[in-house]
mmCIF file of C-alpha atoms and ligand atoms in Angstrom:
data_model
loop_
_atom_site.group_PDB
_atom_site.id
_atom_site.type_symbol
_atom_site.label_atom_id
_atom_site.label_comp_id
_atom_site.label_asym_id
_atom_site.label_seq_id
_atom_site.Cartn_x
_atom_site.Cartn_y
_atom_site.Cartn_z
ATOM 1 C CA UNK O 1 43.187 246.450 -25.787
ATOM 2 C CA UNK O 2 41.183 246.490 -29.097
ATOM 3 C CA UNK O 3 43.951 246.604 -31.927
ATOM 4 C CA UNK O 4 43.184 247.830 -35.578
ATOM 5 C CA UNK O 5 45.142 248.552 -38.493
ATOM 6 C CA UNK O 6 45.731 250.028 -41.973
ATOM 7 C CA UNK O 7 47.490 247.564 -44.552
ATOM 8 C CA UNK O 8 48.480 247.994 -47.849
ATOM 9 C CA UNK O 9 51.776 247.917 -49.985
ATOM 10 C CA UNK O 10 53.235 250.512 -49.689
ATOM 11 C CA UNK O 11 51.015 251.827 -46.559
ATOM 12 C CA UNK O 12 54.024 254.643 -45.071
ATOM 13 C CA UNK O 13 51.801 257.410 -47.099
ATOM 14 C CA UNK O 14 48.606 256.603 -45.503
ATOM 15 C CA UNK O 15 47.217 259.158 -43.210
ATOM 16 C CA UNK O 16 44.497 256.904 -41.545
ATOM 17 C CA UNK O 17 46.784 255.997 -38.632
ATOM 18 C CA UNK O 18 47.522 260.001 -37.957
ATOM 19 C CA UNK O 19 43.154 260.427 -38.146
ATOM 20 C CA UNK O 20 42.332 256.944 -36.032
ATOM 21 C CA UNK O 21 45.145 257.944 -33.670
ATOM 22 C CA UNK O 22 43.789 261.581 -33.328
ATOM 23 C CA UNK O 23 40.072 259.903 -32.339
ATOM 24 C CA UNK O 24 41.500 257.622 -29.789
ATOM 25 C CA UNK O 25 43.706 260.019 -27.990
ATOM 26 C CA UNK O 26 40.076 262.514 -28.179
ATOM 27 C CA UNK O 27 37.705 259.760 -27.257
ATOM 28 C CA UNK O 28 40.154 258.404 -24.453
ATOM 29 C CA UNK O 29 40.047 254.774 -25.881
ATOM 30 C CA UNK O 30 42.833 252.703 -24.755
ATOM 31 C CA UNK O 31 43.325 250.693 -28.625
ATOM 32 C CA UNK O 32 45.887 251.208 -31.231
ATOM 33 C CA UNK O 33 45.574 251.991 -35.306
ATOM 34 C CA UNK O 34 48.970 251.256 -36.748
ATOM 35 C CA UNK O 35 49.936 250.851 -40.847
ATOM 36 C CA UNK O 36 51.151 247.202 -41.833
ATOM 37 C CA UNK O 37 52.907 246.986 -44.788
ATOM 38 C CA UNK O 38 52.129 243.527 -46.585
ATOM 39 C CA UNK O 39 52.688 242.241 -50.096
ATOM 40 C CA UNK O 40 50.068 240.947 -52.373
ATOM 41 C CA UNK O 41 51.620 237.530 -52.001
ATOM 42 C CA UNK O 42 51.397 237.812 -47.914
ATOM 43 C CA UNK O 43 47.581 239.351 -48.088
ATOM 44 C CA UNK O 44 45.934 236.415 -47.873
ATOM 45 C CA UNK O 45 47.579 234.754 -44.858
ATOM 46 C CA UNK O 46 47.312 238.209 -43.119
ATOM 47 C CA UNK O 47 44.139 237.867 -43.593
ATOM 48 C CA UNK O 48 43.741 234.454 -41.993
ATOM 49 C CA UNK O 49 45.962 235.968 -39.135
ATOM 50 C CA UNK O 50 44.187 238.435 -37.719
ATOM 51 C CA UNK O 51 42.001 237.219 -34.993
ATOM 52 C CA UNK O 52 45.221 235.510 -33.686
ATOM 53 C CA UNK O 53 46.801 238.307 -33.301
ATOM 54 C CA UNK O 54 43.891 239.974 -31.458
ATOM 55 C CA UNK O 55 43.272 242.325 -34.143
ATOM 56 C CA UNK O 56 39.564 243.515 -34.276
ATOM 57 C CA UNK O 57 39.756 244.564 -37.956
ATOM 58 C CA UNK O 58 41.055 247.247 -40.105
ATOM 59 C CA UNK O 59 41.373 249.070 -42.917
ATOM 60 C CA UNK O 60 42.571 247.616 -46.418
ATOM 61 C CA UNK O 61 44.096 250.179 -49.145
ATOM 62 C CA UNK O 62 45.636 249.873 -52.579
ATOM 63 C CA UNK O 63 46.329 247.214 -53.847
ATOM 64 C CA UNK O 64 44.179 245.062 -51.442
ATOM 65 C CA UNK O 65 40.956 245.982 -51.731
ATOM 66 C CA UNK O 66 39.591 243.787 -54.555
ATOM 67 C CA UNK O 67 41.736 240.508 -52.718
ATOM 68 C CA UNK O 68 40.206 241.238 -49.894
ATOM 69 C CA UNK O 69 36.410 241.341 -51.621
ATOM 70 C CA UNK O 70 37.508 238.031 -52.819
ATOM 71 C CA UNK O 71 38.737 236.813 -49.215
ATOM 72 C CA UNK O 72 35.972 237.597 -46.706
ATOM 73 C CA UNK O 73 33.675 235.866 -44.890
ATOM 74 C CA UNK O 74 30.892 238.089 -45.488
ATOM 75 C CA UNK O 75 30.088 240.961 -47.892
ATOM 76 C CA UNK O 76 28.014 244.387 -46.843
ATOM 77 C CA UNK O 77 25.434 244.878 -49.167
ATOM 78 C CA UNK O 78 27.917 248.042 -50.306
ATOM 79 C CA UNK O 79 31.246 246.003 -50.742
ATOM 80 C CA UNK O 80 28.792 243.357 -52.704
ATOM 81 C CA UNK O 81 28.100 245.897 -55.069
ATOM 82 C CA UNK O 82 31.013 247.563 -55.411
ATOM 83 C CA UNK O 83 33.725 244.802 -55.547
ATOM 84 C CA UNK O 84 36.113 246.411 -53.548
ATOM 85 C CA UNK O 85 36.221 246.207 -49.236
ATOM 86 C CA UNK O 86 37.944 248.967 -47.546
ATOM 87 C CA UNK O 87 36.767 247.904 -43.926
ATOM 88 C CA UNK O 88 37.020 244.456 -42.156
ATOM 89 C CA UNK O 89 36.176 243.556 -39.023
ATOM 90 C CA UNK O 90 35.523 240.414 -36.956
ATOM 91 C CA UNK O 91 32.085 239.748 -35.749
ATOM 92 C CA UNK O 92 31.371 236.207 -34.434
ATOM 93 C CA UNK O 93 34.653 234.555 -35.536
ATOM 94 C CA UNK O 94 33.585 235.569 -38.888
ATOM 95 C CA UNK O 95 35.738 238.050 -41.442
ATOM 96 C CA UNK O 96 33.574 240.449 -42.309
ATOM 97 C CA UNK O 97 33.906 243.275 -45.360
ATOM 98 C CA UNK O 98 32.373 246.355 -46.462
ATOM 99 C CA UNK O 99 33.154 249.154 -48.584
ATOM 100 C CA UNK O 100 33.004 253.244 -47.139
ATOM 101 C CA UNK O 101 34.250 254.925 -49.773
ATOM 102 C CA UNK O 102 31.075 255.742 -51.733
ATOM 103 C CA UNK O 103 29.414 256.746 -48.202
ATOM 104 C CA UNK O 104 32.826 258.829 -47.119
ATOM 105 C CA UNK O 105 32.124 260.357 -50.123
ATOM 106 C CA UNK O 106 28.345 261.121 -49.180
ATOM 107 C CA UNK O 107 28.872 262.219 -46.175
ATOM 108 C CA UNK O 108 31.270 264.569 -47.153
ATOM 109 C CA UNK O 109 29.291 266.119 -50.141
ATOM 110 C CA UNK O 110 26.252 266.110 -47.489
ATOM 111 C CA UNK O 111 28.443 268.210 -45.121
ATOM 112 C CA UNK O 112 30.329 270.525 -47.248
ATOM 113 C CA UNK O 113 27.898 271.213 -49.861
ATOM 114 C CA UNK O 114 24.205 270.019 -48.229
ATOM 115 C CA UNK O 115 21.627 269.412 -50.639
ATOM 116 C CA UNK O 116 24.235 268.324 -53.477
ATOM 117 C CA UNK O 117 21.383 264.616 -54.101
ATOM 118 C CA UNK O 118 19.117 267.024 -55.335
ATOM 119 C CA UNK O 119 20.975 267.308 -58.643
ATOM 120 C CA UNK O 120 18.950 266.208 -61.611
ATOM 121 C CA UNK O 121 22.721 264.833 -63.402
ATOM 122 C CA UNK O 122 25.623 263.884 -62.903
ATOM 123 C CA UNK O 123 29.088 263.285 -64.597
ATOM 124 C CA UNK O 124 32.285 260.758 -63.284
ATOM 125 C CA UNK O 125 35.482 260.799 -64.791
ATOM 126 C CA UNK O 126 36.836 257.753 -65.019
ATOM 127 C CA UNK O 127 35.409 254.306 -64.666
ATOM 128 C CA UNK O 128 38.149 252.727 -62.537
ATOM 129 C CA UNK O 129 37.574 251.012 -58.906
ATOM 130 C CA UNK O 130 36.977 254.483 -57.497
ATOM 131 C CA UNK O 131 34.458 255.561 -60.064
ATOM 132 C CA UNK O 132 32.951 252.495 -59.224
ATOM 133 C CA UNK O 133 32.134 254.035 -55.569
ATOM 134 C CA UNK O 134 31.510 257.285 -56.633
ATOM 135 C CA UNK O 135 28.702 255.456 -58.892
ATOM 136 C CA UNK O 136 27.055 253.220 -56.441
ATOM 137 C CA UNK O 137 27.004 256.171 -54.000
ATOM 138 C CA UNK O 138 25.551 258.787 -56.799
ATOM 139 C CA UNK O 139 22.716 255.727 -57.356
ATOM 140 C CA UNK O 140 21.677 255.594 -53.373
ATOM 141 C CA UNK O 141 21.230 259.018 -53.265
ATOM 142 C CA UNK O 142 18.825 259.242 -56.534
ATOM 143 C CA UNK O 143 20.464 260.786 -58.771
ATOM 144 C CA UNK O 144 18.573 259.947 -61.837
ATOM 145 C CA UNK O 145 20.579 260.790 -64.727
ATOM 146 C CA UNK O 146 24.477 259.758 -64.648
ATOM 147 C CA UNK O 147 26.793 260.039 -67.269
ATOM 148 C CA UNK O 148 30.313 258.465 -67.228
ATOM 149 C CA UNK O 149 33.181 259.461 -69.457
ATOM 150 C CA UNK O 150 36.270 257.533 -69.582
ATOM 151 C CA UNK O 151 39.592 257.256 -71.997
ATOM 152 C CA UNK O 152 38.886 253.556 -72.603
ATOM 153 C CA UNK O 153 35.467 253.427 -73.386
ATOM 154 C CA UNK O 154 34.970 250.108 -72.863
ATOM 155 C CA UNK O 155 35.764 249.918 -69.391
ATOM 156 C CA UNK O 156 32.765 252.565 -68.908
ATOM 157 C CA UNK O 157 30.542 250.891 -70.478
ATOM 158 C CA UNK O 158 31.580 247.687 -68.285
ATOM 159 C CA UNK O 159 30.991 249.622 -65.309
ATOM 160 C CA UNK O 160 27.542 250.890 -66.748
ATOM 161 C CA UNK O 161 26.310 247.346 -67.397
ATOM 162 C CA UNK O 162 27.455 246.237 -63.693
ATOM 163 C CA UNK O 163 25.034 248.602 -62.517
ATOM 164 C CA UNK O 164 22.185 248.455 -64.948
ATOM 165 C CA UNK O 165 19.742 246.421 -62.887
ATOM 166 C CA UNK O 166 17.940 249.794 -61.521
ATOM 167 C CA UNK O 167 15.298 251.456 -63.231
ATOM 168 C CA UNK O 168 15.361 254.905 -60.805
ATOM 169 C CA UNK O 169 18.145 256.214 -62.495
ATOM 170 C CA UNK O 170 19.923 256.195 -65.981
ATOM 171 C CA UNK O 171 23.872 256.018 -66.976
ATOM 172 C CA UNK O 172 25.229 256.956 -70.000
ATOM 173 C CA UNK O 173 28.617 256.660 -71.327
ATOM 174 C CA UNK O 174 30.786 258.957 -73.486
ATOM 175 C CA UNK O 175 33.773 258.786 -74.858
ATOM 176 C CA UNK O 176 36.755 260.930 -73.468
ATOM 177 C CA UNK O 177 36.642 262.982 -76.502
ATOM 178 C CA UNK O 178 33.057 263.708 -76.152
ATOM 179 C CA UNK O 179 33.365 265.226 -72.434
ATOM 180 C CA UNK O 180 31.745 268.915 -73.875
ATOM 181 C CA UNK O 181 28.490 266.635 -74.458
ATOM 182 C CA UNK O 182 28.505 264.726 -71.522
ATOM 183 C CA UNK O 183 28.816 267.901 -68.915
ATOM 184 C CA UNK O 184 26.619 269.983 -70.973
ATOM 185 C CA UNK O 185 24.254 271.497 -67.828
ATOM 186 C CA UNK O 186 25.902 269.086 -65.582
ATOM 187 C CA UNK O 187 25.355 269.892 -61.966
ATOM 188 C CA UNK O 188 27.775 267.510 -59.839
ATOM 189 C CA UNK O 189 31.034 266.766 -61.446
ATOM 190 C CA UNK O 190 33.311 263.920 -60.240
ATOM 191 C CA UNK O 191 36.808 263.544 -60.852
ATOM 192 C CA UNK O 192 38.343 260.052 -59.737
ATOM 193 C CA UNK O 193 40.611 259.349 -62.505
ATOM 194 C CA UNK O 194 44.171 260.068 -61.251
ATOM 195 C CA UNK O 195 44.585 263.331 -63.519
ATOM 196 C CA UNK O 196 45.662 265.954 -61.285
ATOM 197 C CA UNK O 197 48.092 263.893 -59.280
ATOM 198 C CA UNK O 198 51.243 264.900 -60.952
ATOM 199 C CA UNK O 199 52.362 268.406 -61.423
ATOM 200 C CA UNK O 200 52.949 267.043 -65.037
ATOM 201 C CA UNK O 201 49.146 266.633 -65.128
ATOM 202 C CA UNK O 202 48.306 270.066 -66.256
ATOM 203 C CA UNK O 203 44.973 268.929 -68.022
ATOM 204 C CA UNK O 204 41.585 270.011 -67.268
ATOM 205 C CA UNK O 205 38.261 269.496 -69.193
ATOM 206 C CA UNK O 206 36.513 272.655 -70.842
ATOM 207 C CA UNK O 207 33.542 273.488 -68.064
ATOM 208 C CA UNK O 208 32.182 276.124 -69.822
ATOM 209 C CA UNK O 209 29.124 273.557 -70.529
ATOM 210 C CA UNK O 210 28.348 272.768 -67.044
ATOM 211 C CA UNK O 211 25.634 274.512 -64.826
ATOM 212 C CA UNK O 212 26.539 277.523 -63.053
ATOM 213 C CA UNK O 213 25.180 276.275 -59.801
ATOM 214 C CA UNK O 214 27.393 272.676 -60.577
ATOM 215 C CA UNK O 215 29.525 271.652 -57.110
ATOM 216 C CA UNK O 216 32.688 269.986 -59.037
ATOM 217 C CA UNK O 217 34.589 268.034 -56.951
ATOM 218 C CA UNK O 218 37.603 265.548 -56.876
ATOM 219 C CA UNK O 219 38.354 262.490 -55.260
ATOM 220 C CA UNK O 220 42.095 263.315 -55.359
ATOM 221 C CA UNK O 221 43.865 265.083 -52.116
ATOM 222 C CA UNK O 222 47.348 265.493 -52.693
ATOM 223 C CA UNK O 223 47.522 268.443 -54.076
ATOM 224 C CA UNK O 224 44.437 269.582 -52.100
ATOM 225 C CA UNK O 225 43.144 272.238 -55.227
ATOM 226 C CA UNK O 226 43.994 269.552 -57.746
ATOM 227 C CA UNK O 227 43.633 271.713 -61.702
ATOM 228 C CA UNK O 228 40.334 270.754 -62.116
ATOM 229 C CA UNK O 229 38.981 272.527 -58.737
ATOM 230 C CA UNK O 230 41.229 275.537 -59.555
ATOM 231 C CA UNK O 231 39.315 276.162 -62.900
ATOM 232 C CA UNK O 232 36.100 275.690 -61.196
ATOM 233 C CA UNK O 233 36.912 277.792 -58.710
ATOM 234 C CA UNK O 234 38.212 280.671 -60.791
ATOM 235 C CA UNK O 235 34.994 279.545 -62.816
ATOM 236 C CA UNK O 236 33.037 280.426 -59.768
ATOM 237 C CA UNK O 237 31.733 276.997 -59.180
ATOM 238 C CA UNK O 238 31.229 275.203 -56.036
ATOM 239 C CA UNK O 239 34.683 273.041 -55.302
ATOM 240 C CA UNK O 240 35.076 269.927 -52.866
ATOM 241 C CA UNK O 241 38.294 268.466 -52.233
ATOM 242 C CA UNK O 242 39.174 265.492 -52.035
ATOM 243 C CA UNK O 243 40.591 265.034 -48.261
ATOM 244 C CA UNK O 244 36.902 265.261 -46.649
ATOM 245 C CA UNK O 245 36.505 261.931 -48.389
ATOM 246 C CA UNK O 246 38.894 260.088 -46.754
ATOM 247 C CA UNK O 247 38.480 261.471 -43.271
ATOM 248 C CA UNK O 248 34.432 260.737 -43.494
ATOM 249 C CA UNK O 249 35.090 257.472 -44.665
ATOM 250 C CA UNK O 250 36.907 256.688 -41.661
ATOM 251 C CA UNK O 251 34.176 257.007 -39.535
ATOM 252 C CA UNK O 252 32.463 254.000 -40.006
ATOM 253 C CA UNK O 253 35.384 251.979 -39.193
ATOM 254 C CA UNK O 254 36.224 253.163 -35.983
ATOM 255 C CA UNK O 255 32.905 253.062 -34.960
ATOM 256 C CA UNK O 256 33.021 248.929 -35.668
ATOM 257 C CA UNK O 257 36.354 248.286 -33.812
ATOM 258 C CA UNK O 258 36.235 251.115 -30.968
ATOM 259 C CA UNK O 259 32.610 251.587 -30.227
ATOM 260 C CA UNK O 260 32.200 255.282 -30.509
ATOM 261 C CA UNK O 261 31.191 257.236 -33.699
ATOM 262 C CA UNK O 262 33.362 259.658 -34.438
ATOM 263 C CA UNK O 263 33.236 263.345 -35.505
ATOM 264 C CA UNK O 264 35.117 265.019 -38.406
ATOM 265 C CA UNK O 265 36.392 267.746 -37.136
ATOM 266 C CA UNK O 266 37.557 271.343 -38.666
ATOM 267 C CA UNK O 267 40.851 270.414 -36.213
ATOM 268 C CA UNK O 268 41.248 266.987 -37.568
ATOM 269 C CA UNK O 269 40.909 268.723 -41.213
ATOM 270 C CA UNK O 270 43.757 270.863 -39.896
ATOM 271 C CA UNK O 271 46.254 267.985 -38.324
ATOM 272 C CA UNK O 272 45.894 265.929 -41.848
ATOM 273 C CA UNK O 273 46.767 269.442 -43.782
ATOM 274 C CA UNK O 274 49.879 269.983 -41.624
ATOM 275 C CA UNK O 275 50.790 266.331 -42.080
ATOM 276 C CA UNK O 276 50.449 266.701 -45.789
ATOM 277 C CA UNK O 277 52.536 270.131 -45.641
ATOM 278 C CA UNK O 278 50.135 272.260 -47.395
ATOM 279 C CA UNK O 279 48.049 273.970 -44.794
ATOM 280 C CA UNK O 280 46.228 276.735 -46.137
HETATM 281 P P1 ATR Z 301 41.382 253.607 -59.210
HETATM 282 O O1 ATR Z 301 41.150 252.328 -58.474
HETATM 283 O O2 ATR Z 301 42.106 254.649 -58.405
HETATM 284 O O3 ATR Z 301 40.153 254.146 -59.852
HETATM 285 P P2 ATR Z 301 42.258 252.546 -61.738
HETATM 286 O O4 ATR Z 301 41.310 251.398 -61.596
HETATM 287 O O5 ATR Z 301 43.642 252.274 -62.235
HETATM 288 O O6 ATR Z 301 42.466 253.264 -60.354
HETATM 289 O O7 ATR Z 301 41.550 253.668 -62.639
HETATM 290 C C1 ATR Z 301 42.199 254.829 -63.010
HETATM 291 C C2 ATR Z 301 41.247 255.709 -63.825
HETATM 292 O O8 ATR Z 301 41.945 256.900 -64.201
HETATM 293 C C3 ATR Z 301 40.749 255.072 -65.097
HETATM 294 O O9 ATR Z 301 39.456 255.569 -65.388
HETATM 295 C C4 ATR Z 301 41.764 255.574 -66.123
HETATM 296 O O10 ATR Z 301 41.318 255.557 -67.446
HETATM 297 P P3 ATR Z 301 41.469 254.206 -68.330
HETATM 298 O O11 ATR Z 301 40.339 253.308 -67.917
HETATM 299 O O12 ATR Z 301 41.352 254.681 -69.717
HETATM 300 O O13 ATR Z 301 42.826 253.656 -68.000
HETATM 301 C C5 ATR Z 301 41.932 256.999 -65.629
HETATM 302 N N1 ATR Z 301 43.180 257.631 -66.073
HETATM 303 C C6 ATR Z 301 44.424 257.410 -65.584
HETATM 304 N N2 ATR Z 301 45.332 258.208 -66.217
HETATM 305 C C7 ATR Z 301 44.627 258.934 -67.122
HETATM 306 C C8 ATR Z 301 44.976 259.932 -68.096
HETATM 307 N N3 ATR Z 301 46.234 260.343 -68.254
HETATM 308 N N4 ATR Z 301 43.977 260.480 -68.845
HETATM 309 C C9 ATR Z 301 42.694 260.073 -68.691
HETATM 310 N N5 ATR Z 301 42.298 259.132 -67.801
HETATM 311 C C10 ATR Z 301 43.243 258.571 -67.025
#
């Protein structure tokens, strides 16, 4: 029976073992998807484990995702790029990693709001290992003008050098205080900073700049209509949550281990919501 799994530390919040176990049970796969909780000092003798304890692969979450870059056999071009693996699997008694974030968060955007690579700009907030998907996913799809605004300004302009090697596409980087330049016409905005999170987190940057046909969207999912969307949506802007994310990135993975490609469906939507206890 092919065995997967979700580890992280602490993993009893993750939701991938409620959206893996909904595709077996609607594929009719005999295999299992279940959360391990290991510690940073444990990861990298899991790691080592897994074939011997007939695991296929699995998913890797916070904080394990830039050990496990480190810890693979071999890197998809995506995880390579990105620094971060989300996915393992086993492929010829080798550890394989990649990284489905950035296209989770493509394939959402390409379902929810279709045509959103057309966009001439784009701005990320934040320049942390999420924004570092969002980016390399904003660059596949051609967008040519990206512009990155961050509190510490240093660590965007980090990220902006990592990925200065193309010539399709431009970044700039502004300082947090400067966020009325950098989303002046803006047409996709990107939140993946962690604002939004806490009900203490009231704050929400001005959008009277951006373009009135901008799609704003946010890579946080708990709440689902984090501050920023509910100002763009009052605003009457496009709004894309952040829980489409992390059910498309999911596909990919199951696909490796189980052999099927599954679908996102408006009734797997609705299972997560109940599980999160905000259906609406
Ligand atoms: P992740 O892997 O989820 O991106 P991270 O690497 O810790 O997590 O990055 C968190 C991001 O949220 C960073 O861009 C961080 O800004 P700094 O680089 O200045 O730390 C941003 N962030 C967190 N709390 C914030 C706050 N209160 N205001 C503005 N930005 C914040």
């Amino acid at each position: 029976m092919p065995k997967a799994f979700v580890c992280g530390h602490p993993v009893a919040h993750s939701r991938s073992p409620l959206v893996h176990g909904y595709w077996l049970k609607r594929y009719d796969i005999t295999g299992s998807y279940d959360a391990i909780d290991i510690e940073p000092e444990r990861f990298s003798s899991f790691l080592r484990g897994i074939s011997g304890n007939d695991f296929i692969g699995g998913n890797v979450t916070i904080p394990h995702k830039e050990a496990a870059f480190e810890l693979v056999d071999i890197l998809d071009k995506a995880a390579g790029k990105i620094g971060a693996v989300n996915t393992i699997w086993l492929e010829d008694d080798k550890l394989f990693g990649g990284n489905t974030d950035w296209s989770g968060f493509a394939a959402n955007l390409d379902s929810v709001t279709p045509g959103w690579e057309d966009a001439s700009n784009a701005v990320i907030l934040g320049a942390g290992g999420a924004a570092r998907g969002i980016l390399y996913a904003l660059i596949q799809r051609g967008i040519p003008d990206i512009r990155i605004v961050n509190r510490t300004r240093l660590r965007a302009e980090q990220l902006a050098s990592d990925f200065s090697d193309g010539t399709a596409y431009k970044i700039s980087v502004f300082d947090w205080s400067a966020q009325l330049a950098a989303l002046q016409d803006s047409e996709l905005l990107v939140n993946t900073t962690s604002l939004g999170m806490n009900d203490s987190d009231t704050y929400v940057p001005d959008l009277t700049p951006v373009s009135g046909s901008a799609i704003v969207s946010d890579i946080v999912y708990t709440p689902l209509e984090t501050p920023l969307l509910r100002a763009a949506r009052e605003s009457g802007l496009k709004t894309v949550d952040g829980l489409g994310m992390l059910l498309h990135q999911a596909v990919p993975g199951f696909e490796k281990w189980f052999g099927v490609r599954p679908e996102v469906t408006p009734e797997l939507r609705d299972l997560v919501l109940r599980d999160m206890g905000s259906h609406r």
